[in-house]
mmCIF file of C-alpha atoms and ligand atoms in Angstrom:
data_model
loop_
_atom_site.group_PDB
_atom_site.id
_atom_site.type_symbol
_atom_site.label_atom_id
_atom_site.label_comp_id
_atom_site.label_asym_id
_atom_site.label_seq_id
_atom_site.Cartn_x
_atom_site.Cartn_y
_atom_site.Cartn_z
ATOM 1 C CA MET S 1 0.000 0.000 0.000
ATOM 2 C CA ILE S 2 1.241 3.510 -0.799
ATOM 3 C CA GLY S 3 2.015 5.393 2.427
ATOM 4 C CA GLN S 4 0.333 8.585 3.605
ATOM 5 C CA PRO S 5 3.453 10.815 3.178
ATOM 6 C CA VAL S 6 3.660 9.890 -0.522
ATOM 7 C CA LEU S 7 -0.076 10.534 -1.018
ATOM 8 C CA GLU S 8 0.283 13.937 0.609
ATOM 9 C CA ARG S 9 3.300 14.810 -1.530
ATOM 10 C CA LEU S 10 1.259 13.934 -4.631
ATOM 11 C CA VAL S 11 -1.653 16.096 -3.494
ATOM 12 C CA GLU S 12 0.728 18.977 -2.843
ATOM 13 C CA LEU S 13 2.142 18.678 -6.369
ATOM 14 C CA ALA S 14 -1.370 18.338 -7.849
ATOM 15 C CA CYS S 15 -2.352 21.602 -6.163
ATOM 16 C CA LEU S 16 0.208 23.422 -8.324
ATOM 17 C CA ALA S 17 -2.391 23.028 -11.092
ATOM 18 C CA PRO S 18 -3.944 26.088 -12.727
ATOM 19 C CA SER S 19 -7.453 27.025 -11.620
ATOM 20 C CA VAL S 20 -9.928 29.673 -12.658
ATOM 21 C CA HIS S 21 -9.001 32.921 -10.843
ATOM 22 C CA ASN S 22 -6.709 30.760 -8.699
ATOM 23 C CA THR S 23 -9.748 29.570 -6.731
ATOM 24 C CA GLN S 24 -8.234 26.074 -6.195
ATOM 25 C CA PRO S 25 -11.753 24.639 -5.910
ATOM 26 C CA TRP S 26 -10.785 21.149 -4.824
ATOM 27 C CA MET S 27 -10.803 18.910 -1.783
ATOM 28 C CA TRP S 28 -8.780 15.707 -1.487
ATOM 29 C CA HIS S 29 -9.459 12.681 0.687
ATOM 30 C CA THR S 30 -6.626 10.238 1.204
ATOM 31 C CA GLY S 31 -6.478 6.946 2.998
ATOM 32 C CA ARG S 32 -5.910 3.238 2.563
ATOM 33 C CA GLY S 33 -3.597 3.883 -0.379
ATOM 34 C CA ARG S 34 -6.354 5.615 -2.344
ATOM 35 C CA VAL S 35 -7.203 9.236 -3.166
ATOM 36 C CA ARG S 36 -10.555 10.875 -3.845
ATOM 37 C CA LEU S 37 -10.907 14.245 -5.548
ATOM 38 C CA TYR S 38 -13.973 16.369 -4.731
ATOM 39 C CA ALA S 39 -15.182 19.660 -6.194
ATOM 40 C CA ASP S 40 -15.340 22.338 -3.491
ATOM 41 C CA ARG S 41 -18.399 24.310 -4.534
ATOM 42 C CA THR S 42 -17.951 26.839 -1.757
ATOM 43 C CA ARG S 43 -15.265 28.248 -4.091
ATOM 44 C CA LEU S 44 -17.571 28.593 -7.103
ATOM 45 C CA LEU S 45 -17.643 32.002 -8.800
ATOM 46 C CA PRO S 46 -21.422 32.254 -9.240
ATOM 47 C CA ASP S 47 -21.355 35.374 -11.428
ATOM 48 C CA ASP S 48 -18.881 33.991 -13.964
ATOM 49 C CA ASP S 49 -19.364 30.268 -13.719
ATOM 50 C CA LEU S 50 -23.004 29.538 -13.029
ATOM 51 C CA ARG S 51 -22.888 25.872 -14.044
ATOM 52 C CA GLY S 52 -19.440 25.194 -12.613
ATOM 53 C CA ARG S 53 -17.727 24.497 -15.933
ATOM 54 C CA ASN S 54 -14.520 26.341 -15.008
ATOM 55 C CA LEU S 55 -14.633 24.897 -11.504
ATOM 56 C CA VAL S 56 -14.781 21.309 -12.796
ATOM 57 C CA MET S 57 -12.146 22.060 -15.460
ATOM 58 C CA SER S 58 -9.835 23.352 -12.731
ATOM 59 C CA CYS S 59 -10.329 20.079 -10.826
ATOM 60 C CA GLY S 60 -9.612 18.185 -14.057
ATOM 61 C CA ALA S 61 -6.320 20.048 -14.332
ATOM 62 C CA ALA S 62 -5.491 19.072 -10.740
ATOM 63 C CA LEU S 63 -6.367 15.434 -11.489
ATOM 64 C CA ASP S 64 -3.985 15.424 -14.452
ATOM 65 C CA HIS S 65 -1.265 17.111 -12.383
ATOM 66 C CA PHE S 66 -1.744 14.382 -9.751
ATOM 67 C CA ARG S 67 -1.277 11.613 -12.314
ATOM 68 C CA TYR S 68 1.725 13.371 -13.857
ATOM 69 C CA ALA S 69 3.338 13.682 -10.414
ATOM 70 C CA ALA S 70 2.531 10.031 -9.655
ATOM 71 C CA ARG S 71 4.295 8.882 -12.832
ATOM 72 C CA ALA S 72 7.335 10.923 -11.855
ATOM 73 C CA LEU S 73 7.341 9.138 -8.476
ATOM 74 C CA SER S 74 7.164 5.713 -10.214
ATOM 75 C CA LEU S 75 3.463 5.144 -9.595
ATOM 76 C CA ASP S 76 0.736 4.143 -12.018
ATOM 77 C CA THR S 77 -2.767 5.493 -11.508
ATOM 78 C CA GLU S 78 -6.132 3.944 -12.141
ATOM 79 C CA VAL S 79 -8.889 6.558 -12.223
ATOM 80 C CA THR S 80 -12.653 6.198 -11.984
ATOM 81 C CA ARG S 81 -14.245 9.475 -13.019
ATOM 82 C CA LEU S 82 -17.552 10.616 -11.514
ATOM 83 C CA PRO S 83 -18.132 7.246 -9.786
ATOM 84 C CA GLU S 84 -21.363 8.556 -8.211
ATOM 85 C CA GLY S 85 -22.718 10.229 -11.346
ATOM 86 C CA PRO S 86 -22.571 13.723 -12.877
ATOM 87 C CA ARG S 87 -24.372 15.516 -10.012
ATOM 88 C CA SER S 88 -22.008 14.317 -7.305
ATOM 89 C CA ASP S 89 -19.091 16.443 -6.094
ATOM 90 C CA LEU S 90 -16.947 13.300 -6.072
ATOM 91 C CA LEU S 91 -15.099 13.806 -9.358
ATOM 92 C CA ALA S 92 -12.544 11.020 -9.290
ATOM 93 C CA GLU S 93 -11.305 8.032 -7.345
ATOM 94 C CA ILE S 94 -7.635 7.254 -7.876
ATOM 95 C CA SER S 95 -5.868 3.996 -7.024
ATOM 96 C CA LEU S 96 -2.102 3.825 -7.155
ATOM 97 C CA LEU S 97 0.184 0.954 -8.106
ATOM 98 C CA ARG S 98 3.942 0.785 -7.971
ATOM 99 C CA SER S 99 5.584 0.878 -11.373
ATOM 100 C CA GLU S 100 8.971 1.237 -13.109
ATOM 101 C CA PRO S 101 11.088 4.283 -12.171
ATOM 102 C CA SER S 102 10.531 7.117 -14.618
ATOM 103 C CA PRO S 103 13.666 8.215 -16.522
ATOM 104 C CA SER S 104 12.341 11.793 -16.779
ATOM 105 C CA ALA S 105 11.242 12.158 -13.133
ATOM 106 C CA ALA S 106 13.400 15.188 -12.318
ATOM 107 C CA GLU S 107 12.378 17.047 -15.499
ATOM 108 C CA ASP S 108 8.711 16.243 -14.930
ATOM 109 C CA ILE S 109 8.690 17.551 -11.378
ATOM 110 C CA ALA S 110 10.562 20.639 -12.626
ATOM 111 C CA ALA S 111 7.841 21.220 -15.261
ATOM 112 C CA LEU S 112 5.124 20.997 -12.583
ATOM 113 C CA ARG S 113 6.945 23.624 -10.553
ATOM 114 C CA ALA S 114 7.780 25.853 -13.543
ATOM 115 C CA ARG S 115 4.306 25.960 -15.163
ATOM 116 C CA CYS S 116 2.547 29.260 -14.622
ATOM 117 C CA THR S 117 0.237 31.722 -16.333
ATOM 118 C CA ASP S 118 2.472 34.401 -17.820
ATOM 119 C CA ARG S 119 0.172 37.105 -19.194
ATOM 120 C CA ARG S 120 2.978 39.338 -20.487
ATOM 121 C CA ARG S 121 2.750 39.897 -24.211
ATOM 122 C CA PHE S 122 4.341 37.118 -26.261
ATOM 123 C CA THR S 123 7.237 37.838 -28.591
ATOM 124 C CA SER S 124 6.541 37.964 -32.314
ATOM 125 C CA TRP S 125 8.324 34.653 -32.979
ATOM 126 C CA PRO S 126 5.757 32.445 -34.629
ATOM 127 C CA VAL S 127 4.745 29.164 -33.035
ATOM 128 C CA PRO S 128 5.449 26.509 -35.685
ATOM 129 C CA ALA S 129 2.297 24.753 -36.923
ATOM 130 C CA ALA S 130 3.877 21.406 -35.959
ATOM 131 C CA ALA S 131 4.358 22.577 -32.360
ATOM 132 C CA LEU S 132 0.735 23.717 -32.205
ATOM 133 C CA GLU S 133 -0.480 20.421 -33.652
ATOM 134 C CA GLY S 134 1.726 18.513 -31.158
ATOM 135 C CA LEU S 135 0.062 20.354 -28.279
ATOM 136 C CA ALA S 136 -3.404 19.712 -29.715
ATOM 137 C CA GLU S 137 -2.480 16.008 -29.972
ATOM 138 C CA GLU S 138 -1.524 16.022 -26.309
ATOM 139 C CA ALA S 139 -4.978 17.370 -25.431
ATOM 140 C CA ARG S 140 -6.657 14.822 -27.691
ATOM 141 C CA ALA S 141 -4.779 12.022 -25.941
ATOM 142 C CA ARG S 142 -6.840 12.987 -22.862
ATOM 143 C CA GLY S 143 -10.048 12.522 -24.856
ATOM 144 C CA ALA S 144 -10.833 16.177 -25.518
ATOM 145 C CA VAL S 145 -11.458 17.800 -28.872
ATOM 146 C CA ALA S 146 -8.608 20.232 -29.598
ATOM 147 C CA LEU S 147 -8.577 22.480 -32.647
ATOM 148 C CA PRO S 148 -5.588 24.661 -33.508
ATOM 149 C CA VAL S 149 -6.737 28.024 -34.822
ATOM 150 C CA THR S 150 -4.228 29.382 -37.297
ATOM 151 C CA ASP S 151 -6.323 31.746 -39.403
ATOM 152 C CA VAL S 152 -5.690 35.313 -38.210
ATOM 153 C CA GLY S 153 -9.245 36.474 -38.934
ATOM 154 C CA THR S 154 -10.684 33.651 -36.844
ATOM 155 C CA ARG S 155 -8.171 34.381 -34.081
ATOM 156 C CA ILE S 156 -9.229 38.012 -33.923
ATOM 157 C CA ARG S 157 -12.909 37.073 -33.752
ATOM 158 C CA LEU S 158 -12.204 34.562 -30.988
ATOM 159 C CA GLU S 159 -10.134 37.039 -28.976
ATOM 160 C CA LEU S 160 -12.886 39.617 -29.244
ATOM 161 C CA LEU S 161 -15.538 37.115 -28.268
ATOM 162 C CA THR S 162 -13.646 35.923 -25.223
ATOM 163 C CA LYS S 163 -12.577 39.360 -24.045
ATOM 164 C CA GLN S 164 -15.910 41.044 -24.421
ATOM 165 C CA GLY S 165 -18.456 38.326 -23.946
ATOM 166 C CA HIS S 166 -20.249 39.868 -26.899
ATOM 167 C CA LEU S 167 -20.610 39.185 -30.567
ATOM 168 C CA VAL S 168 -18.141 40.991 -32.781
ATOM 169 C CA SER S 169 -20.921 43.180 -34.081
ATOM 170 C CA ALA S 170 -21.168 44.603 -30.575
ATOM 171 C CA VAL S 171 -17.638 46.012 -30.642
ATOM 172 C CA PRO S 172 -18.049 49.635 -29.581
ATOM 173 C CA ALA S 173 -17.548 52.282 -32.236
ATOM 174 C CA PHE S 174 -15.757 54.454 -29.685
ATOM 175 C CA PRO S 175 -12.994 53.128 -27.465
ATOM 176 C CA ARG S 176 -13.918 52.119 -23.922
ATOM 177 C CA PRO S 177 -11.034 51.541 -21.512
ATOM 178 C CA ASP S 178 -12.360 48.144 -20.414
ATOM 179 C CA ILE S 179 -12.997 46.740 -23.890
ATOM 180 C CA PRO S 180 -10.142 46.382 -26.370
ATOM 181 C CA THR S 181 -10.837 47.825 -29.784
ATOM 182 C CA VAL S 182 -10.632 45.712 -32.914
ATOM 183 C CA ALA S 183 -7.344 47.449 -33.796
ATOM 184 C CA GLU S 184 -5.816 46.661 -30.393
ATOM 185 C CA THR S 185 -6.937 43.063 -30.596
ATOM 186 C CA ARG S 186 -5.620 42.744 -34.134
ATOM 187 C CA ALA S 187 -2.246 44.084 -32.975
ATOM 188 C CA VAL S 188 -2.022 41.495 -30.182
ATOM 189 C CA VAL S 189 -3.062 38.609 -32.413
ATOM 190 C CA GLU S 190 -0.967 39.536 -35.428
ATOM 191 C CA SER S 191 2.174 40.152 -33.417
ATOM 192 C CA SER S 192 2.144 36.775 -31.788
ATOM 193 C CA ASP S 193 1.268 33.254 -31.070
ATOM 194 C CA GLY S 194 -1.183 30.550 -31.910
ATOM 195 C CA ALA S 195 -4.359 29.374 -30.287
ATOM 196 C CA ILE S 196 -6.140 26.109 -29.604
ATOM 197 C CA VAL S 197 -9.803 25.636 -28.746
ATOM 198 C CA ILE S 198 -10.380 22.793 -26.277
ATOM 199 C CA GLY S 199 -13.854 21.354 -25.958
ATOM 200 C CA ALA S 200 -16.050 18.328 -26.476
ATOM 201 C CA GLU S 201 -19.163 17.239 -28.261
ATOM 202 C CA VAL S 202 -21.166 17.887 -25.107
ATOM 203 C CA ASP S 203 -21.351 20.463 -22.354
ATOM 204 C CA GLU S 204 -21.524 18.495 -19.110
ATOM 205 C CA PRO S 205 -19.381 17.645 -16.075
ATOM 206 C CA ALA S 206 -17.640 14.536 -17.478
ATOM 207 C CA ALA S 207 -16.567 16.530 -20.540
ATOM 208 C CA TRP S 208 -15.434 19.521 -18.452
ATOM 209 C CA LEU S 209 -13.305 17.242 -16.285
ATOM 210 C CA GLN S 210 -11.760 15.804 -19.431
ATOM 211 C CA SER S 211 -11.101 19.266 -20.899
ATOM 212 C CA GLY S 212 -9.374 20.261 -17.653
ATOM 213 C CA GLU S 213 -7.155 17.179 -17.864
ATOM 214 C CA ALA S 214 -6.409 18.014 -21.492
ATOM 215 C CA LEU S 215 -5.561 21.626 -20.617
ATOM 216 C CA SER S 216 -3.116 20.466 -17.938
ATOM 217 C CA SER S 217 -1.475 17.843 -20.105
ATOM 218 C CA MET S 218 -1.047 20.264 -22.994
ATOM 219 C CA TRP S 219 0.252 23.002 -20.698
ATOM 220 C CA LEU S 220 2.871 20.746 -19.079
ATOM 221 C CA ARG S 221 4.103 19.704 -22.509
ATOM 222 C CA ALA S 222 4.225 23.360 -23.596
ATOM 223 C CA THR S 223 6.233 24.167 -20.458
ATOM 224 C CA ARG S 224 8.741 21.412 -21.274
ATOM 225 C CA GLU S 225 9.046 22.863 -24.785
ATOM 226 C CA GLY S 226 9.610 26.406 -23.509
ATOM 227 C CA LEU S 227 6.229 27.689 -24.742
ATOM 228 C CA SER S 228 3.980 29.940 -22.713
ATOM 229 C CA VAL S 229 0.238 29.284 -22.296
ATOM 230 C CA VAL S 230 -2.623 31.571 -21.297
ATOM 231 C CA PRO S 231 -6.135 30.123 -21.083
ATOM 232 C CA LEU S 232 -9.047 32.427 -21.781
ATOM 233 C CA SER S 233 -12.334 31.362 -20.269
ATOM 234 C CA LEU S 234 -15.040 31.557 -22.824
ATOM 235 C CA PRO S 235 -18.020 33.727 -22.067
ATOM 236 C CA ALA S 236 -19.632 30.418 -21.449
ATOM 237 C CA ASP S 237 -22.960 31.487 -20.099
ATOM 238 C CA VAL S 238 -23.701 33.922 -22.878
ATOM 239 C CA ASP S 239 -25.605 31.537 -25.073
ATOM 240 C CA ALA S 240 -25.452 33.584 -28.266
ATOM 241 C CA VAL S 241 -21.685 33.764 -28.080
ATOM 242 C CA ARG S 242 -21.309 30.074 -27.454
ATOM 243 C CA THR S 243 -23.598 29.271 -30.335
ATOM 244 C CA THR S 244 -21.629 31.557 -32.628
ATOM 245 C CA LEU S 245 -18.365 29.994 -31.539
ATOM 246 C CA ARG S 246 -19.755 26.550 -31.963
ATOM 247 C CA HIS S 247 -21.024 27.049 -35.477
ATOM 248 C CA ASP S 248 -18.724 29.672 -37.001
ATOM 249 C CA GLU S 249 -15.438 28.601 -35.536
ATOM 250 C CA THR S 250 -15.750 24.885 -35.122
ATOM 251 C CA HIS S 251 -18.386 24.054 -37.697
ATOM 252 C CA GLY S 252 -20.675 22.605 -35.054
ATOM 253 C CA ALA S 253 -18.182 19.855 -34.255
ATOM 254 C CA VAL S 254 -17.409 20.936 -30.733
ATOM 255 C CA VAL S 255 -18.751 22.810 -27.739
ATOM 256 C CA PRO S 256 -15.772 25.024 -26.843
ATOM 257 C CA HIS S 257 -14.813 24.957 -23.155
ATOM 258 C CA VAL S 258 -11.702 27.117 -23.174
ATOM 259 C CA LEU S 259 -9.543 29.020 -25.633
ATOM 260 C CA VAL S 260 -5.815 28.637 -25.079
ATOM 261 C CA ARG S 261 -3.276 31.177 -26.343
ATOM 262 C CA ILE S 262 0.207 29.837 -26.943
ATOM 263 C CA GLY S 263 3.396 31.768 -27.654
ATOM 264 C CA TRP S 264 6.990 32.465 -26.712
ATOM 265 C CA GLN S 265 8.108 34.670 -23.865
ATOM 266 C CA ALA S 266 11.346 36.587 -24.493
ATOM 267 C CA ILE S 267 14.455 34.711 -23.412
ATOM 268 C CA GLY S 268 15.932 36.152 -20.244
ATOM 269 C CA ARG S 269 12.687 37.799 -19.123
ATOM 270 C CA SER S 270 12.422 37.896 -15.325
ATOM 271 C CA GLN S 271 10.660 35.026 -13.560
ATOM 272 C CA LEU S 272 7.179 35.849 -12.349
ATOM 273 C CA PRO S 273 6.424 35.465 -8.653
ATOM 274 C CA ARG S 274 4.378 32.293 -8.131
ATOM 275 C CA THR S 275 0.695 32.627 -7.354
ATOM 276 C CA PRO S 276 0.017 31.404 -3.823
ATOM 277 C CA ARG S 277 -1.528 28.019 -2.997
ATOM 278 C CA ARG S 278 -3.892 27.157 -0.152
ATOM 279 C CA PRO S 279 -2.192 25.320 2.738
ATOM 280 C CA LEU S 280 -2.341 21.547 2.333
ATOM 281 C CA ALA S 281 -4.295 21.184 5.588
ATOM 282 C CA GLU S 282 -7.126 23.243 4.069
ATOM 283 C CA VAL S 283 -7.612 21.013 1.023
ATOM 284 C CA LEU S 284 -6.811 17.601 2.484
ATOM 285 C CA ALA S 285 -9.073 15.389 4.562
ATOM 286 C CA ARG S 286 -8.094 11.917 5.705
HETATM 287 C C1 FMN B 1 -10.461 26.638 -16.329
HETATM 288 C C2 FMN B 1 -9.496 27.791 -16.259
HETATM 289 C C3 FMN B 1 -9.856 29.033 -16.802
HETATM 290 C C4 FMN B 1 -8.968 30.110 -16.765
HETATM 291 N N1 FMN B 1 -9.334 31.302 -17.349
HETATM 292 C C5 FMN B 1 -8.442 32.328 -17.397
HETATM 293 C C6 FMN B 1 -8.763 33.535 -18.096
HETATM 294 O O1 FMN B 1 -9.861 33.693 -18.655
HETATM 295 N N2 FMN B 1 -7.828 34.515 -18.137
HETATM 296 C C7 FMN B 1 -6.599 34.375 -17.536
HETATM 297 O O2 FMN B 1 -5.786 35.292 -17.609
HETATM 298 N N3 FMN B 1 -6.274 33.243 -16.854
HETATM 299 C C8 FMN B 1 -7.157 32.220 -16.785
HETATM 300 N N4 FMN B 1 -6.820 31.039 -16.148
HETATM 301 C C9 FMN B 1 -5.514 30.929 -15.462
HETATM 302 C C10 FMN B 1 -5.646 31.128 -13.943
HETATM 303 O O3 FMN B 1 -5.960 32.470 -13.653
HETATM 304 C C11 FMN B 1 -4.350 30.684 -13.250
HETATM 305 O O4 FMN B 1 -4.162 29.314 -13.480
HETATM 306 C C12 FMN B 1 -4.365 30.926 -11.748
HETATM 307 O O5 FMN B 1 -4.412 32.296 -11.443
HETATM 308 C C13 FMN B 1 -3.142 30.304 -11.052
HETATM 309 O O6 FMN B 1 -1.955 30.850 -11.563
HETATM 310 P P1 FMN B 1 -0.842 29.948 -12.265
HETATM 311 O O7 FMN B 1 -1.442 29.330 -13.488
HETATM 312 O O8 FMN B 1 0.267 30.908 -12.575
HETATM 313 O O9 FMN B 1 -0.417 28.880 -11.269
HETATM 314 C C14 FMN B 1 -7.690 29.957 -16.151
HETATM 315 C C15 FMN B 1 -7.341 28.711 -15.605
HETATM 316 C C16 FMN B 1 -8.219 27.636 -15.670
HETATM 317 C C17 FMN B 1 -7.801 26.297 -15.109
#
């Protein structure tokens, strides 16, 4: 049986995962060599995330971080997702089995510690299409739909949609300080990066969990490759926007859950201070 100190180390590493507004909306139960991951709905952002999509995605990211950390510590995981159904806060039950030592353990733990949201403007170095496709593949390996968006026009529309929570036609004719103009958005998009839409064919908890796992897996790979990632929550509860995204941008194939911007940060740029994490005692129950 895997001992309690190892389980707690894994939970601590899992909690380095990204979460919407750094809410860290998770609760972990450990014991008898097994770990259970619960959604902590007291940390829901009701104004932005009525249905809990971003909350469950954040927990999905933590679940993937947990498994990634386990592999680095020579442990295999067996996961049952939503064992009590989609309405339950119990999102996953994880069993652990000893496995072969991982040759990349040190690098993998370093990637977990290095990953962060760096919102500084990317450099203008293009992200090669093959790198973007590789990251999308990583997300797909977690069962999500992942679509690289390379067309600049589509990118601009997506940026505007996510930033404003409005259709492009609602872009104000006169600048407002809180809403970027089309020209500003075009400048950001054209001077940088690529984007990937992560989603699924459905819009429900099992798919959100999966998209969160995909986001984490893709982000850790990007970190290992020196690429920077910034997720942009979609204005998910504005139905008209979601419908537009679904049909115009993804041809009806996918319900988008998150848009991910990917680019290069300048070499030698200062390290960002890490965002804080809740103390382990607050998120861990035995
Ligand atoms: C589901 C999800 C949605 C997010 N949405 C946004 C977003 O819309 N804009 C943004 O700047 N960051 C977004 N983030 C990134 C979080 O703000 C970030 O992960 C958190 O503040 C912790 O910081 P870190 O990633 O540097 O550890 C999102 C993260 C997740 C998991």
